[in-house]
Structures are given as structure tokens and as C-alpha cells.
Amino acid sequence: MAIQWYPGHMNAAKKKAAEQMENTDLVIEVVDARLPEASCNPMVEELRLFRQRPCLKILNKTDLADPVATAAWVAYYNAQEGVTAYAMTTKKAAEVARIPDLAKSLAPHRGVPTKPLRIMIMGIPNVGKSTLMNALLKKRVAKVGDEPAVTKQQQKLYLGKNTILVDTPGMLWPKIALPSDGLMLAASHAIGANALIEEEVAVFLADELLKRYPALLTTRYGFKDIAAMDGIAVVEGVAAKRGFRQKGGELDFEKASHTFLGDYRSGVLGRISLETPETRGVLLAEHATEMAAKAEKAAALAAEKAKAAANGKRGT
């Protein structure tokens, strides 16, 4: 299943963000620490690079992510020009409190009465932007919800006297190139429920966890022979362990899928990362090879058609 989700308000949000970027000194991009690259919106980088704005990339929800993978991602992003990475969770006030000073260090010429520091906070749906805004300002200024795309309009707020925050709606991009990115985003609840089939997302997640964290599955669900299982067997095992059955006694795969995804999203399964810089590199290389093969095939077909057309003309 190729997952795509780009509601109309996101296109409008992109246009407003592009307009606002001209009057922005710094971009804070919030990503999900469990899938940092999959949850990076390429449009954010495009907009900020066009205006040459520095980026404070916040890897949020570190309490849910594998700490080893998170450390690797921080090093990966810090090696990029114009990017400073900061791993944190909004559940720890001390970690939130560090953000203003980090932001000022990236735009030292701003943050005074005559030149306030202007920050745009960006990110995809459900990565914790609104929760971060509320934590920074120590009051409820942004609507928070368990569903993606709760925030739909830009709002401007003041963090002290000399810092302006612009909160933007969560934005995805028109076409998710890598199918696995769409599935990771769906598993992490960044995609609207109307754009996915929960059972397929659960099987994808189960397959990933079998490769990366089989021990966590055994600990949570008490599986006896995890090495012999695939993603479908894991979800069926959840149904059996929880007693999820339909009328007639068949396993309730749909309910088990919902429960399994909920266990991952809430952190009940443990601290999990769905990608690392290394696995991302492999994935991108495979995708590039696949795209090159498709382009070669398309070129060959075009050449055949052109040759056939030329022969037809000569024949007449």
C-alpha cells in the first residue's frame, strides 16, 4: 500500500509558510526521534535553504526512541551545514528550557528590543509541535490532540519580550517517494486514518520490529518461537494473547492491529527507532537503483516506439 495524505489546508499552509519565511531568522523543525528522516518534510528544507535560514532540528519523543539510534541521528544532523540537532522530550521541563538559549546561539544578531528573534516552528502532523509550544510558553496556547493535523492555522506568539514564535500547521508533502516512509509515518500516527489500512500498517510494523527488536515483542506478548514468525503471525499472536475473536471464533485481526499499533505509539513495547542513518543510507541506495532501472526501461520503451513510428512512416 502506497500511503499519501495531503489535505487541502496543508497546501494553503505551505504558501503562508513561504511568505513568512522571508521575515524569519531561524527555523525550528520538530521531527519524531523514532523516524527522524521519514518525518522530515522536504518542503521545510527547501523553504529555509531558499532564504538561507539556520535550522534547530528537534528530535522529539526521545523517551519513545532507541537512545543509541538517537545519538547517531544527532551526530548525523550536526554534520550538516546550518543545522543544529537537539534530542529531547517535552515531558522534561529542563530539556524544554534549553531551547531559547539554543535558538539565540544560532541567530546571535537578533533577540534584542530593536531586533527581536523571529522563530518559525515547523514539522509534520503529530510530532509534538503544539505540546512544545505550550511547554515553551508555560500555558495552553496551541490545541493538542491525539489525531494528526489538529493545528490548521498559523499563529504568532511572544516568548519573552524579544522573541517571536510563529506556530505553523503540521504539513506533509504532496508525494511520499518511499513507500516505507508512508508506512512508518502511518505507524507513528502522523497520517490521517482515512488514508491508510490499519491492518497493513500493523503488519509492516511487526515485520520491522522482528528485524530490529524481536526481544521486545517476546517480552510484551510472551511469544515462544519469535524466530519462526512473520508480521502477520505477530498480529495474529496479539489477537490470540488478548483473546480478540470475532463471532464464530476467528481471530479479530483488525482489533489486534489497532492494539498493536497503540502499544508502539504509547511506548508500551519499549524504546524503538524505525530507522538509523545506516539503514536510511541503504534504503536510499536501493531506491536510487530502482528509479534508475525504471528510467532505463522507460527510455527503452520510448526508443522502441520512436523506431516503430519511423518505420511506419517509411512504409507509407
PDB file of C-alpha atoms in Angstrom:
ATOM      1  CA  MET A   1       0.000   0.000   0.000  1.00  0.00           C
ATOM      2  CA  ALA A   2       1.420   3.390  -1.046  1.00  0.00           C
ATOM      3  CA  ILE A   3       0.243   5.907   1.557  1.00  0.00           C
ATOM      4  CA  GLN A   4      -0.328   9.522   0.511  1.00  0.00           C
ATOM      5  CA  TRP A   5      -2.094  12.205   2.577  1.00  0.00           C
ATOM      6  CA  TYR A   6      -2.145  15.886   1.640  1.00  0.00           C
ATOM      7  CA  PRO A   7      -5.367  17.603   2.745  1.00  0.00           C
ATOM      8  CA  GLY A   8      -6.186  20.990   1.202  1.00  0.00           C
ATOM      9  CA  HIS A   9      -5.285  23.016   4.287  1.00  0.00           C
ATOM     10  CA  MET A  10      -1.682  21.769   4.027  1.00  0.00           C
ATOM     11  CA  ASN A  11      -1.230  23.378   0.606  1.00  0.00           C
ATOM     12  CA  ALA A  12      -2.540  26.664   1.995  1.00  0.00           C
ATOM     13  CA  ALA A  13      -0.214  26.286   4.997  1.00  0.00           C
ATOM     14  CA  LYS A  14       2.786  25.823   2.694  1.00  0.00           C
ATOM     15  CA  LYS A  15       2.021  29.079   0.861  1.00  0.00           C
ATOM     16  CA  LYS A  16       1.720  31.007   4.121  1.00  0.00           C
ATOM     17  CA  ALA A  17       4.929  29.440   5.448  1.00  0.00           C
ATOM     18  CA  ALA A  18       6.778  30.507   2.293  1.00  0.00           C
ATOM     19  CA  GLU A  19       5.568  34.080   2.790  1.00  0.00           C
ATOM     20  CA  GLN A  20       6.504  34.073   6.478  1.00  0.00           C
ATOM     21  CA  MET A  21       9.979  32.624   5.868  1.00  0.00           C
ATOM     22  CA  GLU A  22      11.198  35.957   4.491  1.00  0.00           C
ATOM     23  CA  ASN A  23      10.609  37.510   7.928  1.00  0.00           C
ATOM     24  CA  THR A  24      12.071  34.581   9.891  1.00  0.00           C
ATOM     25  CA  ASP A  25      15.532  34.384  11.445  1.00  0.00           C
ATOM     26  CA  LEU A  26      15.513  30.743  12.497  1.00  0.00           C
ATOM     27  CA  VAL A  27      13.530  27.594  11.730  1.00  0.00           C
ATOM     28  CA  ILE A  28      12.827  25.091  14.474  1.00  0.00           C
ATOM     29  CA  GLU A  29      11.897  21.831  12.778  1.00  0.00           C
ATOM     30  CA  VAL A  30      10.370  19.228  15.072  1.00  0.00           C
ATOM     31  CA  VAL A  31      10.766  15.603  13.968  1.00  0.00           C
ATOM     32  CA  ASP A  32       9.903  12.267  15.547  1.00  0.00           C
ATOM     33  CA  ALA A  33      13.034  10.793  17.148  1.00  0.00           C
ATOM     34  CA  ARG A  34      11.840   7.286  16.220  1.00  0.00           C
ATOM     35  CA  LEU A  35      11.963   8.099  12.487  1.00  0.00           C
ATOM     36  CA  PRO A  36      13.848  11.389  12.042  1.00  0.00           C
ATOM     37  CA  GLU A  37      14.350  11.330   8.278  1.00  0.00           C
ATOM     38  CA  ALA A  38      10.981   9.825   7.416  1.00  0.00           C
ATOM     39  CA  SER A  39       9.374  12.601   9.481  1.00  0.00           C
ATOM     40  CA  CYS A  40      11.438  15.394   7.858  1.00  0.00           C
ATOM     41  CA  ASN A  41       9.335  17.381   5.423  1.00  0.00           C
ATOM     42  CA  PRO A  42      11.487  18.112   2.337  1.00  0.00           C
ATOM     43  CA  MET A  43       9.451  21.277   1.744  1.00  0.00           C
ATOM     44  CA  VAL A  44      10.717  22.706   5.057  1.00  0.00           C
ATOM     45  CA  GLU A  45      14.330  22.323   3.960  1.00  0.00           C
ATOM     46  CA  GLU A  46      13.509  23.738   0.545  1.00  0.00           C
ATOM     47  CA  LEU A  47      11.894  26.852   2.041  1.00  0.00           C
ATOM     48  CA  ARG A  48      14.589  27.561   4.628  1.00  0.00           C
ATOM     49  CA  LEU A  49      17.511  26.952   2.247  1.00  0.00           C
ATOM     50  CA  PHE A  50      15.971  29.334  -0.287  1.00  0.00           C
ATOM     51  CA  ARG A  51      16.072  32.059   2.391  1.00  0.00           C
ATOM     52  CA  GLN A  52      19.332  30.726   3.878  1.00  0.00           C
ATOM     53  CA  ARG A  53      17.913  30.310   7.372  1.00  0.00           C
ATOM     54  CA  PRO A  54      19.608  28.157  10.043  1.00  0.00           C
ATOM     55  CA  CYS A  55      17.722  25.205  11.498  1.00  0.00           C
ATOM     56  CA  LEU A  56      17.386  23.897  15.022  1.00  0.00           C
ATOM     57  CA  LYS A  57      16.267  20.332  14.383  1.00  0.00           C
ATOM     58  CA  ILE A  58      14.498  18.986  17.453  1.00  0.00           C
ATOM     59  CA  LEU A  59      14.296  15.207  17.724  1.00  0.00           C
ATOM     60  CA  ASN A  60      11.222  14.999  19.934  1.00  0.00           C
ATOM     61  CA  LYS A  61       9.811  11.979  21.792  1.00  0.00           C
ATOM     62  CA  THR A  62      13.224  10.647  22.757  1.00  0.00           C
ATOM     63  CA  ASP A  63      11.540   8.830  25.637  1.00  0.00           C
ATOM     64  CA  LEU A  64       9.992   6.551  22.979  1.00  0.00           C
ATOM     65  CA  ALA A  65      13.092   6.169  20.785  1.00  0.00           C
ATOM     66  CA  ASP A  66      16.150   3.914  20.964  1.00  0.00           C
ATOM     67  CA  PRO A  67      18.851   6.076  22.644  1.00  0.00           C
ATOM     68  CA  VAL A  68      21.669   4.553  20.567  1.00  0.00           C
ATOM     69  CA  ALA A  69      19.885   5.369  17.309  1.00  0.00           C
ATOM     70  CA  THR A  70      19.027   8.854  18.573  1.00  0.00           C
ATOM     71  CA  ALA A  71      22.687   9.599  19.353  1.00  0.00           C
ATOM     72  CA  ALA A  72      23.613   8.508  15.818  1.00  0.00           C
ATOM     73  CA  TRP A  73      20.987  10.816  14.331  1.00  0.00           C
ATOM     74  CA  VAL A  74      22.163  13.798  16.393  1.00  0.00           C
ATOM     75  CA  ALA A  75      25.692  13.305  15.075  1.00  0.00           C
ATOM     76  CA  TYR A  76      24.332  12.894  11.536  1.00  0.00           C
ATOM     77  CA  TYR A  77      22.420  16.180  11.604  1.00  0.00           C
ATOM     78  CA  ASN A  78      25.138  18.141  13.395  1.00  0.00           C
ATOM     79  CA  ALA A  79      27.456  17.289  10.489  1.00  0.00           C
ATOM     80  CA  GLN A  80      25.121  19.168   8.120  1.00  0.00           C
ATOM     81  CA  GLU A  81      25.793  22.837   7.361  1.00  0.00           C
ATOM     82  CA  GLY A  82      23.386  25.227   9.027  1.00  0.00           C
ATOM     83  CA  VAL A  83      21.790  22.528  11.198  1.00  0.00           C
ATOM     84  CA  THR A  84      21.994  22.026  14.961  1.00  0.00           C
ATOM     85  CA  ALA A  85      20.320  18.919  16.372  1.00  0.00           C
ATOM     86  CA  TYR A  86      18.774  18.656  19.816  1.00  0.00           C
ATOM     87  CA  ALA A  87      17.225  15.455  21.176  1.00  0.00           C
ATOM     88  CA  MET A  88      14.581  15.933  23.871  1.00  0.00           C
ATOM     89  CA  THR A  89      11.147  15.145  25.196  1.00  0.00           C
ATOM     90  CA  THR A  90       8.510  17.702  26.136  1.00  0.00           C
ATOM     91  CA  LYS A  91       7.847  15.616  29.248  1.00  0.00           C
ATOM     92  CA  LYS A  92      11.040  17.045  30.811  1.00  0.00           C
ATOM     93  CA  ALA A  93      10.782  20.759  31.583  1.00  0.00           C
ATOM     94  CA  ALA A  94      14.553  21.139  31.902  1.00  0.00           C
ATOM     95  CA  GLU A  95      15.054  19.937  28.317  1.00  0.00           C
ATOM     96  CA  VAL A  96      12.396  22.320  27.009  1.00  0.00           C
ATOM     97  CA  ALA A  97      14.005  25.195  28.927  1.00  0.00           C
ATOM     98  CA  ARG A  98      17.239  24.840  26.926  1.00  0.00           C
ATOM     99  CA  ILE A  99      15.571  25.679  23.602  1.00  0.00           C
ATOM    100  CA  PRO A 100      15.519  29.511  23.867  1.00  0.00           C
ATOM    101  CA  ASP A 101      19.272  29.691  24.506  1.00  0.00           C
ATOM    102  CA  LEU A 102      19.983  27.229  21.681  1.00  0.00           C
ATOM    103  CA  ALA A 103      17.852  29.340  19.350  1.00  0.00           C
ATOM    104  CA  LYS A 104      19.631  32.570  20.319  1.00  0.00           C
ATOM    105  CA  SER A 105      23.028  30.955  19.714  1.00  0.00           C
ATOM    106  CA  LEU A 106      22.025  30.275  16.103  1.00  0.00           C
ATOM    107  CA  ALA A 107      20.967  33.878  15.475  1.00  0.00           C
ATOM    108  CA  PRO A 108      23.199  35.925  17.822  1.00  0.00           C
ATOM    109  CA  HIS A 109      22.491  39.173  15.943  1.00  0.00           C
ATOM    110  CA  ARG A 110      18.820  39.007  16.990  1.00  0.00           C
ATOM    111  CA  GLY A 111      16.976  38.854  20.291  1.00  0.00           C
ATOM    112  CA  VAL A 112      17.201  42.492  21.409  1.00  0.00           C
ATOM    113  CA  PRO A 113      14.389  45.086  21.699  1.00  0.00           C
ATOM    114  CA  THR A 114      15.221  46.683  18.352  1.00  0.00           C
ATOM    115  CA  LYS A 115      15.684  43.319  16.607  1.00  0.00           C
ATOM    116  CA  PRO A 116      13.527  40.561  18.149  1.00  0.00           C
ATOM    117  CA  LEU A 117      14.407  36.963  17.318  1.00  0.00           C
ATOM    118  CA  ARG A 118      11.793  35.630  14.888  1.00  0.00           C
ATOM    119  CA  ILE A 119      11.376  31.851  15.000  1.00  0.00           C
ATOM    120  CA  MET A 120       9.141  29.671  12.848  1.00  0.00           C
ATOM    121  CA  ILE A 121       8.262  26.267  14.331  1.00  0.00           C
ATOM    122  CA  MET A 122       7.583  23.670  11.651  1.00  0.00           C
ATOM    123  CA  GLY A 123       7.042  19.934  11.366  1.00  0.00           C
ATOM    124  CA  ILE A 124       4.725  17.204  10.141  1.00  0.00           C
ATOM    125  CA  PRO A 125       1.492  16.344  11.986  1.00  0.00           C
ATOM    126  CA  ASN A 126       1.601  14.735  15.424  1.00  0.00           C
ATOM    127  CA  VAL A 127       5.311  15.173  16.187  1.00  0.00           C
ATOM    128  CA  GLY A 128       4.529  17.298  19.256  1.00  0.00           C
ATOM    129  CA  LYS A 129       4.791  20.866  17.917  1.00  0.00           C
ATOM    130  CA  SER A 130       1.748  22.118  19.802  1.00  0.00           C
ATOM    131  CA  THR A 131       2.835  20.416  23.024  1.00  0.00           C
ATOM    132  CA  LEU A 132       6.257  22.034  22.599  1.00  0.00           C
ATOM    133  CA  MET A 133       4.692  25.472  22.105  1.00  0.00           C
ATOM    134  CA  ASN A 134       2.624  25.070  25.257  1.00  0.00           C
ATOM    135  CA  ALA A 135       5.663  23.899  27.209  1.00  0.00           C
ATOM    136  CA  LEU A 136       7.843  26.793  25.993  1.00  0.00           C
ATOM    137  CA  LEU A 137       5.255  29.417  26.887  1.00  0.00           C
ATOM    138  CA  LYS A 138       4.131  27.575  30.050  1.00  0.00           C
ATOM    139  CA  LYS A 139       0.484  27.962  29.145  1.00  0.00           C
ATOM    140  CA  ARG A 140      -2.006  26.430  26.736  1.00  0.00           C
ATOM    141  CA  VAL A 141      -1.711  28.421  23.532  1.00  0.00           C
ATOM    142  CA  ALA A 142      -1.945  25.614  20.975  1.00  0.00           C
ATOM    143  CA  LYS A 143      -4.591  22.948  20.645  1.00  0.00           C
ATOM    144  CA  VAL A 144      -3.278  19.456  21.343  1.00  0.00           C
ATOM    145  CA  GLY A 145      -4.902  16.221  20.207  1.00  0.00           C
ATOM    146  CA  ASP A 146      -4.142  12.559  19.577  1.00  0.00           C
ATOM    147  CA  GLU A 147      -5.175  12.853  15.920  1.00  0.00           C
ATOM    148  CA  PRO A 148      -2.817  14.298  13.280  1.00  0.00           C
ATOM    149  CA  ALA A 149      -3.372  17.787  11.821  1.00  0.00           C
ATOM    150  CA  VAL A 150      -5.088  19.337  14.852  1.00  0.00           C
ATOM    151  CA  THR A 151      -3.440  22.727  14.168  1.00  0.00           C
ATOM    152  CA  LYS A 152      -4.718  24.194  10.889  1.00  0.00           C
ATOM    153  CA  GLN A 153      -3.741  27.874  11.070  1.00  0.00           C
ATOM    154  CA  GLN A 154      -0.615  29.902  11.703  1.00  0.00           C
ATOM    155  CA  GLN A 155      -0.393  31.850  14.944  1.00  0.00           C
ATOM    156  CA  LYS A 156       2.168  34.357  16.258  1.00  0.00           C
ATOM    157  CA  LEU A 157       3.147  34.339  19.934  1.00  0.00           C
ATOM    158  CA  TYR A 158       5.754  36.032  22.125  1.00  0.00           C
ATOM    159  CA  LEU A 159       8.358  34.161  24.159  1.00  0.00           C
ATOM    160  CA  GLY A 160       9.530  36.906  26.471  1.00  0.00           C
ATOM    161  CA  LYS A 161       9.967  40.442  25.188  1.00  0.00           C
ATOM    162  CA  ASN A 162      12.472  39.821  22.418  1.00  0.00           C
ATOM    163  CA  THR A 163      11.460  36.510  20.817  1.00  0.00           C
ATOM    164  CA  ILE A 164       8.547  35.917  18.452  1.00  0.00           C
ATOM    165  CA  LEU A 165       7.298  32.389  17.770  1.00  0.00           C
ATOM    166  CA  VAL A 166       5.269  31.544  14.691  1.00  0.00           C
ATOM    167  CA  ASP A 167       3.494  28.203  15.038  1.00  0.00           C
ATOM    168  CA  THR A 168       2.574  26.574  11.719  1.00  0.00           C
ATOM    169  CA  PRO A 169       0.149  23.736  10.960  1.00  0.00           C
ATOM    170  CA  GLY A 170       1.606  20.262  10.609  1.00  0.00           C
ATOM    171  CA  MET A 171       2.468  19.753   6.940  1.00  0.00           C
ATOM    172  CA  LEU A 172       3.213  16.666   4.909  1.00  0.00           C
ATOM    173  CA  TRP A 173       4.276  16.868   1.268  1.00  0.00           C
ATOM    174  CA  PRO A 174       2.291  16.088  -1.908  1.00  0.00           C
ATOM    175  CA  LYS A 175       4.009  12.788  -2.753  1.00  0.00           C
ATOM    176  CA  ILE A 176       5.825  10.472  -0.342  1.00  0.00           C
ATOM    177  CA  ALA A 177       8.503   8.921  -2.542  1.00  0.00           C
ATOM    178  CA  LEU A 178       9.440   5.923  -0.385  1.00  0.00           C
ATOM    179  CA  PRO A 179       6.569   3.533   0.451  1.00  0.00           C
ATOM    180  CA  SER A 180       8.252   2.578   3.720  1.00  0.00           C
ATOM    181  CA  ASP A 181       8.253   6.256   4.781  1.00  0.00           C
ATOM    182  CA  GLY A 182       4.494   6.391   4.376  1.00  0.00           C
ATOM    183  CA  LEU A 183       4.110   3.223   6.431  1.00  0.00           C
ATOM    184  CA  MET A 184       6.455   4.484   9.171  1.00  0.00           C
ATOM    185  CA  LEU A 185       4.532   7.755   9.327  1.00  0.00           C
ATOM    186  CA  ALA A 186       1.251   5.874   9.489  1.00  0.00           C
ATOM    187  CA  ALA A 187       2.538   3.590  12.247  1.00  0.00           C
ATOM    188  CA  SER A 188       3.618   6.635  14.246  1.00  0.00           C
ATOM    189  CA  HIS A 189       0.214   8.321  13.809  1.00  0.00           C
ATOM    190  CA  ALA A 190       1.269  11.163  11.501  1.00  0.00           C
ATOM    191  CA  ILE A 191      -1.199  10.142   8.764  1.00  0.00           C
ATOM    192  CA  GLY A 192      -4.962  10.575   8.875  1.00  0.00           C
ATOM    193  CA  ALA A 193      -6.871   7.329   9.463  1.00  0.00           C
ATOM    194  CA  ASN A 194      -8.836   7.804   6.238  1.00  0.00           C
ATOM    195  CA  ALA A 195      -5.630   7.437   4.180  1.00  0.00           C
ATOM    196  CA  LEU A 196      -4.496   4.034   5.430  1.00  0.00           C
ATOM    197  CA  ILE A 197      -5.477   0.452   6.124  1.00  0.00           C
ATOM    198  CA  GLU A 198      -4.549  -0.157   9.737  1.00  0.00           C
ATOM    199  CA  GLU A 199      -4.022  -3.899   9.313  1.00  0.00           C
ATOM    200  CA  GLU A 200      -1.398  -3.379   6.589  1.00  0.00           C
ATOM    201  CA  VAL A 201       0.404  -0.779   8.694  1.00  0.00           C
ATOM    202  CA  ALA A 202       0.432  -3.160  11.671  1.00  0.00           C
ATOM    203  CA  VAL A 203       1.930  -5.986   9.587  1.00  0.00           C
ATOM    204  CA  PHE A 204       4.626  -3.617   8.259  1.00  0.00           C
ATOM    205  CA  LEU A 205       5.474  -2.507  11.797  1.00  0.00           C
ATOM    206  CA  ALA A 206       5.564  -6.095  13.050  1.00  0.00           C
ATOM    207  CA  ASP A 207       7.981  -7.077  10.268  1.00  0.00           C
ATOM    208  CA  GLU A 208      10.234  -4.136  11.159  1.00  0.00           C
ATOM    209  CA  LEU A 209      10.236  -4.998  14.852  1.00  0.00           C
ATOM    210  CA  LEU A 210      11.027  -8.643  14.082  1.00  0.00           C
ATOM    211  CA  LYS A 211      14.173  -7.409  12.336  1.00  0.00           C
ATOM    212  CA  ARG A 212      15.132  -4.770  14.906  1.00  0.00           C
ATOM    213  CA  TYR A 213      13.624  -5.574  18.309  1.00  0.00           C
ATOM    214  CA  PRO A 214      12.366  -9.188  18.485  1.00  0.00           C
ATOM    215  CA  ALA A 215      13.111  -9.377  22.218  1.00  0.00           C
ATOM    216  CA  LEU A 216      10.685  -6.528  22.910  1.00  0.00           C
ATOM    217  CA  LEU A 217       7.896  -8.452  21.162  1.00  0.00           C
ATOM    218  CA  THR A 218       8.639 -11.536  23.230  1.00  0.00           C
ATOM    219  CA  THR A 219       8.689  -9.530  26.462  1.00  0.00           C
ATOM    220  CA  ARG A 220       5.399  -7.795  25.744  1.00  0.00           C
ATOM    221  CA  TYR A 221       3.366 -10.643  24.285  1.00  0.00           C
ATOM    222  CA  GLY A 222       5.109 -13.776  25.541  1.00  0.00           C
ATOM    223  CA  PHE A 223       5.746 -15.317  22.120  1.00  0.00           C
ATOM    224  CA  LYS A 224       7.515 -18.682  22.332  1.00  0.00           C
ATOM    225  CA  ASP A 225       9.122 -19.018  18.890  1.00  0.00           C
ATOM    226  CA  ILE A 226       9.694 -15.481  17.641  1.00  0.00           C
ATOM    227  CA  ALA A 227      12.286 -16.631  15.053  1.00  0.00           C
ATOM    228  CA  ALA A 228       9.624 -18.549  13.135  1.00  0.00           C
ATOM    229  CA  MET A 229       7.154 -15.652  12.962  1.00  0.00           C
ATOM    230  CA  ASP A 230       6.429 -13.069  10.301  1.00  0.00           C
ATOM    231  CA  GLY A 231       4.457  -9.825  10.593  1.00  0.00           C
ATOM    232  CA  ILE A 232       1.079 -11.472  10.068  1.00  0.00           C
ATOM    233  CA  ALA A 233       1.863 -14.116  12.693  1.00  0.00           C
ATOM    234  CA  VAL A 234       2.780 -11.373  15.183  1.00  0.00           C
ATOM    235  CA  VAL A 235      -0.548  -9.583  14.781  1.00  0.00           C
ATOM    236  CA  GLU A 236      -2.390 -12.909  14.950  1.00  0.00           C
ATOM    237  CA  GLY A 237      -0.377 -13.699  18.077  1.00  0.00           C
ATOM    238  CA  VAL A 238      -1.501 -10.421  19.656  1.00  0.00           C
ATOM    239  CA  ALA A 239      -5.107 -11.355  18.889  1.00  0.00           C
ATOM    240  CA  ALA A 240      -4.664 -14.793  20.437  1.00  0.00           C
ATOM    241  CA  LYS A 241      -2.895 -13.475  23.543  1.00  0.00           C
ATOM    242  CA  ARG A 242      -5.516 -10.778  24.122  1.00  0.00           C
ATOM    243  CA  GLY A 243      -8.481 -13.005  23.319  1.00  0.00           C
ATOM    244  CA  PHE A 244      -9.606 -10.895  20.360  1.00  0.00           C
ATOM    245  CA  ARG A 245     -12.049 -13.089  18.428  1.00  0.00           C
ATOM    246  CA  GLN A 246     -14.923 -12.472  16.078  1.00  0.00           C
ATOM    247  CA  LYS A 247     -18.240 -14.277  16.143  1.00  0.00           C
ATOM    248  CA  GLY A 248     -17.522 -17.832  15.098  1.00  0.00           C
ATOM    249  CA  GLY A 249     -14.174 -17.917  16.889  1.00  0.00           C
ATOM    250  CA  GLU A 250     -11.874 -16.443  14.203  1.00  0.00           C
ATOM    251  CA  LEU A 251      -9.113 -14.137  15.364  1.00  0.00           C
ATOM    252  CA  ASP A 252     -10.050 -10.436  15.211  1.00  0.00           C
ATOM    253  CA  PHE A 253      -7.137  -9.194  13.098  1.00  0.00           C
ATOM    254  CA  GLU A 254      -8.493  -5.643  12.909  1.00  0.00           C
ATOM    255  CA  LYS A 255      -8.748  -5.198  16.678  1.00  0.00           C
ATOM    256  CA  ALA A 256      -5.340  -6.793  17.210  1.00  0.00           C
ATOM    257  CA  SER A 257      -3.806  -4.405  14.647  1.00  0.00           C
ATOM    258  CA  HIS A 258      -5.273  -1.412  16.458  1.00  0.00           C
ATOM    259  CA  THR A 259      -3.971  -2.655  19.813  1.00  0.00           C
ATOM    260  CA  PHE A 260      -0.513  -3.455  18.453  1.00  0.00           C
ATOM    261  CA  LEU A 261      -0.141  -0.003  16.885  1.00  0.00           C
ATOM    262  CA  GLY A 262      -1.341   1.579  20.116  1.00  0.00           C
ATOM    263  CA  ASP A 263       1.292  -0.326  22.096  1.00  0.00           C
ATOM    264  CA  TYR A 264       4.021   1.006  19.796  1.00  0.00           C
ATOM    265  CA  ARG A 265       2.740   4.592  19.776  1.00  0.00           C
ATOM    266  CA  SER A 266       2.415   4.793  23.545  1.00  0.00           C
ATOM    267  CA  GLY A 267       5.831   3.282  24.219  1.00  0.00           C
ATOM    268  CA  VAL A 268       4.434   0.204  25.938  1.00  0.00           C
ATOM    269  CA  LEU A 269       6.559  -2.003  23.671  1.00  0.00           C
ATOM    270  CA  GLY A 270       9.738  -0.190  24.692  1.00  0.00           C
ATOM    271  CA  ARG A 271      12.081   2.392  23.197  1.00  0.00           C
ATOM    272  CA  ILE A 272      12.054   1.791  19.449  1.00  0.00           C
ATOM    273  CA  SER A 273      13.580   3.527  16.421  1.00  0.00           C
ATOM    274  CA  LEU A 274      12.391   2.519  12.977  1.00  0.00           C
ATOM    275  CA  GLU A 275      15.451   3.844  11.149  1.00  0.00           C
ATOM    276  CA  THR A 276      19.107   4.741  11.686  1.00  0.00           C
ATOM    277  CA  PRO A 277      21.466   6.755   9.453  1.00  0.00           C
ATOM    278  CA  GLU A 278      22.875   3.441   8.195  1.00  0.00           C
ATOM    279  CA  THR A 279      19.539   1.833   7.325  1.00  0.00           C
ATOM    280  CA  ARG A 280      18.445   5.099   5.731  1.00  0.00           C
ATOM    281  CA  GLY A 281      21.522   5.091   3.517  1.00  0.00           C
ATOM    282  CA  VAL A 282      20.811   1.541   2.368  1.00  0.00           C
ATOM    283  CA  LEU A 283      17.164   2.396   1.675  1.00  0.00           C
ATOM    284  CA  LEU A 284      18.068   5.448  -0.401  1.00  0.00           C
ATOM    285  CA  ALA A 285      20.648   3.484  -2.398  1.00  0.00           C
ATOM    286  CA  GLU A 286      18.072   0.783  -3.165  1.00  0.00           C
ATOM    287  CA  HIS A 287      15.534   3.410  -4.161  1.00  0.00           C
ATOM    288  CA  ALA A 288      18.045   5.135  -6.462  1.00  0.00           C
ATOM    289  CA  THR A 289      18.826   1.814  -8.151  1.00  0.00           C
ATOM    290  CA  GLU A 290      15.125   1.083  -8.601  1.00  0.00           C
ATOM    291  CA  MET A 291      14.463   4.545 -10.067  1.00  0.00           C
ATOM    292  CA  ALA A 292      17.420   4.188 -12.445  1.00  0.00           C
ATOM    293  CA  ALA A 293      16.102   0.814 -13.644  1.00  0.00           C
ATOM    294  CA  LYS A 294      12.644   2.293 -14.242  1.00  0.00           C
ATOM    295  CA  ALA A 295      14.121   5.241 -16.126  1.00  0.00           C
ATOM    296  CA  GLU A 296      16.182   2.887 -18.292  1.00  0.00           C
ATOM    297  CA  LYS A 297      13.122   0.772 -19.047  1.00  0.00           C
ATOM    298  CA  ALA A 298      11.058   3.862 -19.897  1.00  0.00           C
ATOM    299  CA  ALA A 299      13.808   5.125 -22.207  1.00  0.00           C
ATOM    300  CA  ALA A 300      13.983   1.753 -23.971  1.00  0.00           C
ATOM    301  CA  LEU A 301      10.215   1.709 -24.489  1.00  0.00           C
ATOM    302  CA  ALA A 302      10.290   5.262 -25.819  1.00  0.00           C
ATOM    303  CA  ALA A 303      13.076   4.313 -28.236  1.00  0.00           C
ATOM    304  CA  GLU A 304      11.072   1.309 -29.461  1.00  0.00           C
ATOM    305  CA  LYS A 305       8.005   3.454 -30.040  1.00  0.00           C
ATOM    306  CA  ALA A 306      10.050   6.056 -31.884  1.00  0.00           C
ATOM    307  CA  LYS A 307      11.620   3.350 -34.046  1.00  0.00           C
ATOM    308  CA  ALA A 308       8.236   1.790 -34.799  1.00  0.00           C
ATOM    309  CA  ALA A 309       6.807   5.193 -35.708  1.00  0.00           C
ATOM    310  CA  ALA A 310       9.741   5.910 -38.007  1.00  0.00           C
ATOM    311  CA  ASN A 311       9.391   2.513 -39.723  1.00  0.00           C
ATOM    312  CA  GLY A 312       5.676   3.170 -40.185  1.00  0.00           C
ATOM    313  CA  LYS A 313       6.309   6.434 -41.914  1.00  0.00           C
ATOM    314  CA  ARG A 314       8.893   4.870 -44.225  1.00  0.00           C
ATOM    315  CA  GLY A 315       6.453   2.095 -45.066  1.00  0.00           C
ATOM    316  CA  THR A 316       3.744   4.514 -46.169  1.00  0.00           C
TER     317      THR A 316
END
